[in-house]
Amino acid sequence: MDTGSSSTADHLRAALDGPWGDVREEARKQLAGDEFAGDPHLDYKAARARVLEQMRTISTMGIAERGFRRENGGTGEPGAAVTGLEMLAYADLSLWVKSGVQWGLFGGAVENLGTERHREYIERLISLDLLGCFAMTESGHGSDVANIETTATYDPATEQFVIHSPTPSARKDYIGGAAEHARMAAVFAQLVTDGENRGVHCLLVPIRDEQGADLPGVTTYDDGLKGGLPGVDNGRIVFDQVRVPRENLLNRYADVAPDGSYTSDIENPSRRFFTTLGTLVRGRVSVGGAAAAGARVALSIAVRYALERRQFSDPDTGEETLLMDYRSHQRRLFPLIARSFALAFAQNDLVRRMHLVQTGQNLDPEAQRSLEKRAAGLKVAQTRHATRAIQECREACGGAGYLTENRLVTLKADTDVFTTFEGDNVVLTQLVAKELLTSYADEVRDLDALGWVRFAATMAGDVVRKRSGVRQMIQTMRDRNDESVDEGDLSRRSVQLQLFADREDYLVRTAAHRLRARAKETGPFEAFNNAQDHILAAGAAHIDRLVLEAFIDGLADIEDDEARHLAEAVCDLFVYSLVEENSAWFIMHRFMSVERAKAVRRGVNELVDRLRPDALTLVEAMGVPEPMLRAAMLDDASVYDRR
């Protein structure tokens, strides 16, 4: 069996751990005990109680404080906070979600949308003296936050807001903490004052007394059994004319005076709405990171199993063959490992950008908007990867993979919802593409129809690359010449990056052209709907290019030659396998010949063969400690020992 190269794995792990590697190392030690593991035998009531007790232990470790500013009792380290909480995903995703709701969503809303008058709540929620929930989503409106129906109507006679659910579909739904533990909710509602709707704002609304009973006017329900995450008490909340003090409005971006007059430093309602939501970007960053962590756990289990499990005899030797020695098995798992590496580097870069923005070290107004787009795109990539990778790992472990004691089915169930919470993946991909199209339109809006046709027919525009900086990256790698991608050496980083950028460029350009052409004949919605498949493809291509850039940047930080050489091969596999998956598109759009596509397929085979001896090193590099895997089959002699 493989023994792995601990020194090479250590160097790779240090690179994958990123800027807050010390936080990850500390968490590996802190969270290794059985007290933080999930227990699949518990019913959901017991599972919820267990997770709450685990959180009380976590609250003494200094992890939560990192996410809050010093003046609020924290240490002002948002990057360290996201990284530390992500490590909880290795232990139990219910624990991660519950902690994320308390300190990330609820706590983040109070700190980022509130002001000094709300400071007392932050100190209490850090210590778990105050348990809260984040009441944004409604039964009728999930991703469409701007059109939620809950109202917060100001009554100047009493200087109170009246929180109300005017319709059945205004019920707050799927809210973590709402079913049982939360005592207060950060409620997003349409703020009405002086008879005018001012748009969505957030208010703090007590929902239970200290004994856990609903407060007057508040009715909570239990969402009941879910597909996974049994330790999270998701629930529903209905408000019937519930009154809260005027001061409970989180008033960082808008306020209501005692007489009911409304003021905001941001005059444009749409901009005010997106500014409010933009401050909560940390949740989206965290969801993607936790999903990718779940995939790393699954791959660590499946690869270790494949390095021990034998099946079917070799006709030449008569010995049974290790699963990992089959080409089909290598092709199942190694490309997913490569994507996990790529996404780890991309997540590290994203968290670093978030940290710079949220600590005020990057004050560029474009930085926040860029961060939101990047966070949306990577959340899509990471959650889709988790769904795919965990399923493949389950199948790769056969019947053993289907046993709860081997954890893969639990990981699958717990990460399933990640593709839709903190933003549905399809909606988020559209958001990414819309940002690209907006930038694109700024460049070419003055062209006439003939100009658009010419622009769409040539690759000379390079709009995406001029805006993103990817062109500069290509030029630093090589001098640009007339060599096409199809003629170039796909093992060269510059050619790989050029291929990904050209695909993105082409899709964005032609999507814009398609929208414009259709808009002349019909309304904006029909034009958009007609091009939706094209728009989503453009968004996905942009995400792929960002991830490749992050991988290439990450390679440069690996100082050890052997480790970097191995990571280079993993990066090649990431590129080749992604090109292979999209080979039909590349061939149809004449980016690649059929013969070149066949060469890519052969390249994948060569790369998985090259990486086979380093399988254990690669999973050790992903940084999930063996004690945290908790898959019984890895220690079950009856699964392996035939003698």
XYZ file of C-alpha atoms in Angstrom:
643
model
C 0.000 0.000 0.000
C 1.010 3.635 -0.376
C 2.757 5.116 2.626
C 2.640 8.682 1.380
C 5.464 11.196 1.592
C 4.916 13.070 4.818
C 7.326 15.862 3.953
C 5.776 16.413 0.521
C 2.280 16.179 2.015
C 3.269 18.678 4.710
C 4.495 21.185 2.140
C 1.341 20.781 0.057
C -0.883 21.013 3.111
C 0.830 24.232 4.175
C 0.048 25.722 0.758
C -3.559 24.491 0.762
C -4.097 25.706 4.333
C -3.544 29.250 3.131
C -3.023 32.502 5.041
C -4.593 31.193 8.253
C -2.784 27.868 8.380
C -2.096 28.305 12.089
C -5.833 28.528 12.716
C -6.378 25.284 10.808
C -3.613 23.491 12.713
C -5.019 24.627 16.038
C -8.512 23.483 15.036
C -7.254 20.044 13.976
C -6.099 19.528 17.553
C -9.058 21.186 19.261
C -11.745 19.344 17.289
C -10.245 15.866 17.090
C -12.136 14.520 20.108
C -15.234 12.357 19.879
C -17.256 15.023 21.688
C -17.403 17.034 18.445
C -18.404 14.187 16.157
C -21.929 13.741 14.908
C -23.903 10.785 16.222
C -26.181 9.386 13.470
C -28.020 7.172 15.961
C -29.616 10.129 17.753
C -33.128 11.258 16.918
C -33.371 14.841 15.755
C -34.379 16.240 19.141
C -31.348 14.657 20.805
C -29.116 15.675 17.905
C -30.161 19.306 18.354
C -29.413 19.205 22.071
C -26.006 17.650 21.401
C -25.055 20.313 18.858
C -26.042 23.105 21.248
C -23.813 21.604 23.936
C -20.984 21.320 21.414
C -21.449 24.997 20.587
C -21.154 25.904 24.252
C -17.762 24.201 24.278
C -16.767 25.937 21.025
C -17.706 29.296 22.569
C -14.886 28.895 25.112
C -12.200 28.315 22.457
C -11.919 31.858 21.105
C -13.186 30.862 17.661
C -16.336 33.004 17.680
C -14.615 36.181 18.894
C -12.477 36.355 15.762
C -15.477 37.318 13.664
C -16.334 40.474 15.593
C -14.677 43.863 15.894
C -12.627 44.718 18.961
C -15.051 47.376 20.154
C -17.737 44.676 20.250
C -15.728 42.219 22.311
C -14.085 40.400 19.411
C -10.586 40.293 17.962
C -11.348 41.690 14.504
C -10.082 38.778 12.402
C -12.803 37.905 9.861
C -10.460 35.760 7.754
C -9.453 33.711 10.785
C -13.105 33.448 11.842
C -14.277 31.994 8.511
C -11.303 29.618 8.446
C -11.804 28.443 12.024
C -15.511 27.826 11.587
C -14.870 25.992 8.294
C -12.870 23.425 10.258
C -16.039 22.488 12.148
C -17.231 20.939 8.882
C -14.643 18.182 9.314
C -16.300 17.227 12.602
C -20.035 17.595 11.923
C -21.863 19.769 9.396
C -24.808 20.263 11.768
C -22.370 21.862 14.188
C -20.976 24.036 11.399
C -24.428 25.205 10.251
C -25.685 25.909 13.764
C -22.518 27.844 14.612
C -22.706 29.711 11.324
C -26.290 30.774 11.997
C -25.448 32.048 15.487
C -22.121 33.788 14.968
C -22.106 34.295 11.207
C -25.644 35.136 10.079
C -27.345 36.405 13.242
C -24.182 37.892 14.727
C -23.067 39.252 11.370
C -26.399 40.997 10.840
C -26.273 42.666 14.257
C -22.677 43.834 13.864
C -22.681 44.785 10.189
C -26.157 46.326 9.993
C -26.403 47.665 13.543
C -24.728 50.542 15.360
C -23.385 51.238 18.827
C -26.835 50.961 20.372
C -26.871 47.261 19.482
C -23.478 46.464 21.004
C -24.937 44.788 24.088
C -26.507 42.119 21.895
C -23.174 41.240 20.294
C -21.434 40.560 23.585
C -24.297 38.280 24.615
C -24.519 36.377 21.330
C -20.770 35.686 21.276
C -21.008 33.936 24.641
C -24.317 32.213 23.718
C -26.120 34.110 26.455
C -28.385 35.205 23.583
C -29.327 32.594 20.987
C -30.535 34.035 17.710
C -31.672 33.220 14.196
C -31.589 34.897 10.788
C -35.126 35.362 9.488
C -34.807 36.379 5.857
C -36.270 33.576 3.714
C -40.048 33.259 3.431
C -42.235 30.422 2.174
C -43.274 32.525 -0.809
C -39.965 34.236 -1.545
C -36.627 32.515 -1.138
C -33.936 33.920 -3.391
C -36.106 36.940 -4.300
C -35.337 38.856 -1.102
C -36.447 42.216 -2.496
C -40.039 40.955 -2.677
C -40.426 39.400 0.777
C -43.823 40.226 2.282
C -43.258 40.617 6.040
C -43.856 44.237 7.053
C -42.366 46.455 9.734
C -44.719 49.425 10.018
C -43.661 52.320 12.216
C -46.168 53.693 14.746
C -45.033 57.182 15.865
C -47.624 57.277 18.667
C -45.784 54.524 20.539
C -42.364 54.815 18.839
C -42.570 51.159 17.916
C -42.369 49.022 14.801
C -45.215 46.592 14.183
C -43.906 43.355 12.670
C -46.548 41.455 10.734
C -46.963 38.508 8.352
C -49.774 39.774 6.075
C -50.203 36.570 4.028
C -49.589 32.830 4.519
C -46.652 33.048 2.111
C -45.024 35.725 4.315
C -44.196 33.015 6.851
C -40.473 32.941 7.609
C -39.310 29.455 6.662
C -36.373 27.042 6.909
C -34.844 29.310 9.560
C -32.057 27.626 11.536
C -32.725 28.049 15.258
C -36.355 29.083 14.835
C -37.849 25.714 15.760
C -36.436 25.446 19.259
C -33.387 27.330 20.508
C -33.473 30.928 19.242
C -34.756 33.651 21.558
C -34.380 36.530 19.083
C -34.614 36.851 15.314
C -32.913 39.243 12.917
C -36.026 39.803 10.799
C -35.875 41.166 7.267
C -39.051 43.049 6.404
C -40.479 45.786 4.209
C -40.120 48.947 6.299
C -43.174 51.209 6.116
C -43.213 54.694 7.598
C -45.377 57.721 6.803
C -47.389 55.404 4.582
C -44.425 54.759 2.285
C -42.603 51.472 1.715
C -38.863 52.077 2.111
C -37.770 48.606 1.077
C -36.184 45.710 2.942
C -34.579 46.463 6.317
C -33.533 44.314 9.273
C -34.903 44.530 12.818
C -34.253 42.578 16.005
C -37.419 40.849 17.181
C -37.617 38.747 20.385
C -39.512 35.525 19.623
C -39.305 33.420 22.830
C -39.070 33.907 26.558
C -36.351 32.328 28.681
C -38.465 29.202 29.170
C -38.712 28.701 25.407
C -42.363 29.726 25.037
C -43.429 31.853 22.055
C -43.895 35.514 22.925
C -47.302 37.193 22.318
C -48.029 37.562 18.612
C -45.253 35.159 17.631
C -46.008 31.635 16.450
C -43.133 29.261 15.721
C -43.336 25.885 14.020
C -40.868 23.065 13.591
C -39.917 22.268 9.991
C -39.560 18.684 11.164
C -37.399 16.038 9.566
C -35.131 17.152 6.727
C -32.912 15.342 4.247
C -29.908 15.952 6.499
C -28.489 18.245 9.200
C -30.537 16.687 12.037
C -28.768 18.801 14.644
C -30.110 22.074 13.212
C -33.545 23.161 14.466
C -34.981 24.679 11.298
C -38.371 26.258 11.770
C -41.020 28.742 10.705
C -42.109 32.026 12.244
C -45.367 33.908 11.809
C -45.832 37.411 13.238
C -49.193 38.873 14.220
C -48.828 42.591 14.951
C -45.700 42.118 17.080
C -44.380 45.399 18.510
C -40.704 46.166 19.050
C -39.002 49.431 20.091
C -37.835 51.858 17.427
C -34.243 51.183 18.531
C -34.525 47.567 17.352
C -34.087 48.710 13.763
C -30.524 47.867 12.699
C -29.757 51.366 11.544
C -26.313 51.454 9.980
C -27.629 52.430 6.545
C -31.031 53.918 7.373
C -32.914 55.169 10.418
C -36.367 56.254 11.505
C -36.697 59.216 13.869
C -39.203 59.214 16.756
C -41.653 61.207 14.602
C -41.435 58.601 11.808
C -39.240 60.540 9.402
C -36.907 58.298 7.394
C -33.271 59.087 6.631
C -30.501 57.242 4.821
C -27.049 58.168 3.574
C -27.778 56.028 0.524
C -30.503 57.761 -1.449
C -31.003 55.153 -4.164
C -33.298 52.404 -2.755
C -31.834 49.702 -4.997
C -28.287 50.598 -4.006
C -29.309 50.686 -0.346
C -30.801 47.199 -0.647
C -27.712 45.721 -2.295
C -25.409 47.490 0.164
C -27.358 45.906 3.010
C -27.090 42.428 1.513
C -23.471 42.972 0.503
C -22.381 43.362 4.119
C -23.583 39.786 4.715
C -21.245 38.282 2.106
C -19.359 36.356 4.788
C -22.166 33.789 4.943
C -21.842 32.961 1.257
C -18.055 32.739 1.571
C -18.471 30.339 4.480
C -21.021 28.052 2.801
C -18.729 27.391 -0.146
C -15.788 26.698 2.144
C -17.736 24.231 4.283
C -19.067 22.374 1.235
C -15.542 21.997 -0.123
C -14.419 20.770 3.307
C -17.126 18.092 3.209
C -15.864 16.966 -0.199
C -12.315 16.703 1.171
C -13.548 14.446 3.974
C -15.336 12.174 1.489
C -12.344 11.970 -0.857
C -10.019 11.250 2.055
C -12.223 8.324 3.057
C -12.723 6.953 -0.476
C -9.059 7.156 -1.462
C -7.853 5.494 1.749
C -10.421 2.749 1.199
C -9.296 2.268 -2.411
C -5.697 1.905 -1.246
C -6.655 -1.050 0.973
C -9.611 -2.748 -0.676
C -8.917 -5.458 -3.259
C -11.403 -6.853 -5.748
C -11.156 -9.267 -8.728
C -8.079 -11.342 -9.485
C -5.264 -10.372 -11.807
C -5.176 -13.251 -14.365
C -1.369 -13.017 -14.573
C -0.580 -13.218 -10.858
C -3.778 -14.599 -9.365
C -3.708 -11.850 -6.739
C -6.682 -9.599 -6.223
C -6.209 -6.051 -7.476
C -6.344 -2.890 -5.378
C -9.264 -0.664 -6.348
C -6.886 2.249 -6.842
C -4.944 0.313 -9.460
C -7.916 0.271 -11.827
C -7.857 3.066 -14.414
C -11.610 3.550 -14.009
C -11.198 4.139 -10.274
C -8.348 6.575 -10.827
C -10.482 8.489 -13.301
C -13.339 8.606 -10.791
C -11.342 10.056 -7.923
C -8.212 11.866 -9.112
C -9.990 14.604 -11.127
C -12.124 15.296 -8.043
C -8.986 15.565 -5.919
C -7.585 17.988 -8.510
C -10.736 20.104 -8.323
C -10.556 20.052 -4.519
C -7.014 21.418 -4.721
C -8.117 24.130 -7.151
C -11.074 25.155 -5.010
C -8.950 25.227 -1.852
C -6.616 27.769 -3.440
C -9.606 29.746 -4.745
C -11.227 29.771 -1.302
C -8.009 30.968 0.334
C -7.827 33.832 -2.146
C -11.496 34.686 -1.560
C -11.143 34.714 2.232
C -8.052 36.904 1.947
C -9.965 39.394 -0.223
C -12.892 39.340 2.213
C -10.561 39.967 5.144
C -8.967 42.989 3.450
C -12.360 44.515 2.644
C -13.963 43.827 6.025
C -10.980 45.102 8.037
C -10.797 48.311 6.003
C -7.435 47.504 4.426
C -8.995 47.644 0.961
C -11.238 50.692 0.629
C -11.673 50.499 -3.145
C -15.450 50.778 -3.702
C -15.172 48.240 -6.518
C -13.575 45.722 -4.158
C -16.828 45.015 -2.297
C -18.762 44.444 -5.514
C -16.014 42.249 -6.901
C -15.973 40.290 -3.637
C -19.721 39.636 -3.846
C -19.471 38.366 -7.433
C -16.503 36.150 -6.616
C -18.178 34.793 -3.470
C -21.315 33.951 -5.447
C -19.345 32.192 -8.168
C -17.193 30.134 -5.827
C -20.168 29.185 -3.685
C -21.713 27.678 -6.833
C -18.518 25.856 -7.807
C -17.821 24.468 -4.346
C -21.323 23.278 -3.512
C -21.769 21.602 -6.897
C -18.380 19.975 -6.481
C -19.379 18.672 -3.049
C -22.597 17.141 -4.362
C -20.789 15.435 -7.216
C -17.665 14.360 -5.326
C -19.444 12.910 -2.305
C -21.793 10.897 -4.517
C -18.862 9.543 -6.531
C -17.035 8.630 -3.326
C -20.119 6.828 -2.034
C -20.375 4.754 -5.206
C -16.628 4.123 -5.267
C -16.909 2.439 -1.857
C -19.725 0.101 -2.900
C -22.027 -1.287 -0.246
C -19.676 -0.163 2.519
C -20.138 3.408 1.310
C -23.865 3.118 1.892
C -23.511 2.282 5.586
C -24.023 5.237 7.888
C -21.067 4.123 10.010
C -18.807 5.000 7.074
C -20.083 8.594 7.001
C -20.373 9.140 3.248
C -24.176 9.038 3.158
C -24.275 11.473 6.077
C -21.951 13.860 4.248
C -24.117 13.525 1.154
C -27.312 14.296 3.069
C -25.825 17.169 5.050
C -24.283 18.988 2.061
C -27.252 18.516 -0.280
C -28.976 21.742 0.782
C -25.792 23.776 0.339
C -26.566 24.113 -3.377
C -29.661 26.143 -2.572
C -29.110 27.957 0.708
C -27.267 31.290 0.892
C -28.451 31.668 -2.693
C -29.736 29.123 -5.216
C -26.878 28.092 -7.498
C -28.704 28.886 -10.732
C -29.671 32.337 -9.470
C -26.122 32.995 -8.279
C -24.656 31.937 -11.626
C -27.000 34.436 -13.291
C -25.812 37.095 -10.846
C -22.202 36.429 -11.851
C -23.076 36.560 -15.554
C -25.083 39.753 -15.116
C -22.059 41.465 -13.612
C -19.958 40.305 -16.556
C -22.515 41.537 -19.062
C -22.799 44.884 -17.315
C -19.055 45.408 -17.592
C -19.129 44.218 -21.156
C -21.918 46.603 -22.122
C -19.929 49.549 -20.775
C -17.209 48.736 -23.292
C -19.359 48.384 -26.406
C -22.648 50.176 -25.808
C -21.919 52.819 -28.450
C -21.439 50.343 -31.293
C -24.113 50.208 -33.960
C -25.674 46.926 -35.085
C -22.944 46.287 -37.673
C -20.327 46.983 -35.035
C -21.914 44.409 -32.721
C -21.869 41.793 -35.455
C -18.219 42.462 -36.197
C -17.391 42.496 -32.509
C -19.117 39.147 -31.941
C -17.337 37.577 -34.899
C -13.794 38.318 -33.744
C -11.691 37.416 -30.737
C -9.891 40.755 -30.860
C -12.170 42.378 -28.284
C -10.630 40.673 -25.245
C -13.026 42.648 -23.047
C -13.131 40.113 -20.253
C -9.397 39.795 -20.090
C -8.759 43.533 -20.161
C -11.121 43.995 -17.253
C -10.027 41.030 -15.176
C -6.276 41.268 -15.423
C -6.049 37.760 -16.819
C -4.438 39.175 -19.975
C -1.554 40.495 -17.876
C -1.146 37.075 -16.306
C -0.904 35.459 -19.730
C 1.609 38.027 -20.943
C 3.878 37.535 -17.967
C 4.029 33.851 -18.865
C 4.832 34.249 -22.520
C 4.935 36.759 -25.331
C 1.685 36.701 -27.253
C 2.041 35.331 -30.771
C -0.262 34.091 -33.506
C -0.290 30.525 -32.267
C -3.847 29.299 -31.695
C -4.840 27.328 -28.623
C -5.363 24.284 -30.797
C -1.759 24.517 -31.993
C -0.297 25.358 -28.587
C 1.011 22.998 -25.954
C -1.861 22.459 -23.538
C 0.588 21.492 -20.811
C 1.767 25.122 -20.706
C -0.008 27.308 -18.168
C -0.269 30.222 -20.584
C -2.104 28.093 -23.143
C -4.408 26.638 -20.483
C -5.282 30.076 -19.195
C -5.749 31.418 -22.701
C -8.183 28.585 -23.484
C -10.274 29.267 -20.355
C -10.229 33.025 -20.951
C -11.126 32.696 -24.637
C -14.078 30.462 -23.733
C -15.314 32.997 -21.198
C -14.707 35.893 -23.569
C -16.606 34.206 -26.388
C -19.577 33.251 -24.210
C -19.929 36.697 -22.652
C -19.615 38.437 -26.003
C -22.092 36.211 -27.802
C -24.527 36.268 -24.884
C -24.546 40.049 -25.026
C -25.049 39.972 -28.784
C -27.893 37.462 -28.454
C -29.596 39.597 -25.814
C -29.312 42.736 -27.907
C -30.581 41.064 -31.066
C -33.611 39.563 -29.316
C -34.401 42.756 -27.403
C -35.116 44.515 -30.693
C -37.978 42.110 -31.342
C -39.417 41.603 -27.875
C -39.376 42.776 -24.238
C -36.411 42.599 -21.858
C -37.694 39.558 -19.948
C -38.323 37.451 -23.037
C -34.934 38.461 -24.418
C -33.266 37.398 -21.171
C -35.300 34.203 -20.864
C -34.475 33.240 -24.437
C -30.755 33.588 -23.711
C -30.770 32.153 -20.182
C -28.914 28.958 -21.096
C -26.242 31.046 -22.813
C -26.003 33.440 -19.863
C -25.568 30.589 -17.385
C -22.819 29.085 -19.543
C -21.002 32.425 -19.514
C -21.229 32.595 -15.731
C -19.921 29.047 -15.360
C -17.000 29.756 -17.714
C -16.074 32.820 -15.669
C -16.062 30.768 -12.468
C -13.822 28.110 -14.053
C -11.353 30.778 -15.160
C -11.220 32.361 -11.684
C -10.534 28.978 -10.101
C -7.715 28.207 -12.552
C -6.131 31.601 -11.883
C -6.220 30.916 -8.147
C -4.630 27.491 -8.662
C -1.817 28.991 -10.744
C -1.207 31.676 -8.118
C -1.171 29.011 -5.419
C 1.485 26.978 -7.237
C 3.878 29.902 -7.038
C 3.725 29.830 -3.241
C 4.939 26.220 -2.907
C 8.634 26.465 -2.076
C 9.520 22.761 -1.988
C 10.449 21.532 -5.466
C 9.010 18.026 -5.094
C 5.748 19.303 -3.679
C 5.420 21.949 -6.381
C 6.151 19.399 -9.124
C 3.367 17.182 -7.788
C 0.966 20.126 -7.516
C 1.785 21.086 -11.114
C 0.592 17.655 -12.253
C -2.584 18.060 -10.179
C -3.193 21.438 -11.828
C -2.752 19.864 -15.264
C -5.313 17.223 -14.356
C -7.745 19.926 -13.225
C -7.406 21.616 -16.619
C -7.441 18.477 -18.761
C -10.428 16.931 -16.999
C -12.419 20.167 -17.247
C -11.597 20.507 -20.945
C -12.571 16.863 -21.458
C -15.941 17.461 -19.778
C -16.569 20.422 -22.079
C -14.978 18.934 -25.190
C -18.248 19.036 -27.157
C -18.461 22.806 -26.667
C -14.818 23.371 -27.617
C -15.222 21.276 -30.768
C -18.569 22.820 -31.786
C -17.165 26.331 -31.475
C -13.929 25.420 -33.263
C -11.694 26.098 -30.301
C -10.344 22.583 -30.610
C -10.123 19.916 -33.272
C -11.456 16.405 -32.784
C -7.890 15.092 -32.777
C -6.896 17.595 -30.100
C -9.877 16.544 -28.008
C -8.736 12.925 -28.244
C -5.287 14.031 -27.102
C -6.883 15.671 -24.065
C -8.576 12.396 -23.169
C -5.254 10.601 -23.438
C -3.722 13.335 -21.314
C -6.190 12.640 -18.504
C -5.218 8.952 -18.596
C -1.515 9.797 -18.485
C -1.997 12.187 -15.572
C -4.029 9.839 -13.378
C -1.399 7.183 -14.061
C 1.344 9.594 -13.051
C -0.468 10.577 -9.864
C -1.339 7.033 -8.796
C 1.816 6.498 -6.648
C 1.075 9.741 -4.791
C -2.569 9.047 -3.952
C -2.053 8.970 -0.194
C 0.208 12.025 -0.268
C -2.537 13.976 -2.039
C -5.238 13.128 0.505
C -2.862 13.806 3.388
C -2.223 17.200 1.790
C -5.946 17.994 1.886
C -5.528 18.158 5.630
C -8.320 16.068 7.137
C -6.676 14.272 10.096
C -7.252 10.529 10.207
C -8.974 10.683 13.630
C -11.565 13.070 12.147
C -12.516 10.739 9.258
C -14.533 8.402 11.512
C -15.302 5.805 8.844
C -15.461 2.345 10.413
C -14.515 0.542 7.197
C -11.036 2.086 7.243
C -10.233 0.015 10.347
C -12.298 -3.063 9.530
C -9.948 -6.014 8.920
C -12.775 -8.143 7.511
C -13.056 -5.724 4.603
C -9.402 -6.157 3.606
C -7.840 -9.283 5.084
C -8.464 -12.329 2.856
C -5.796 -14.526 4.407
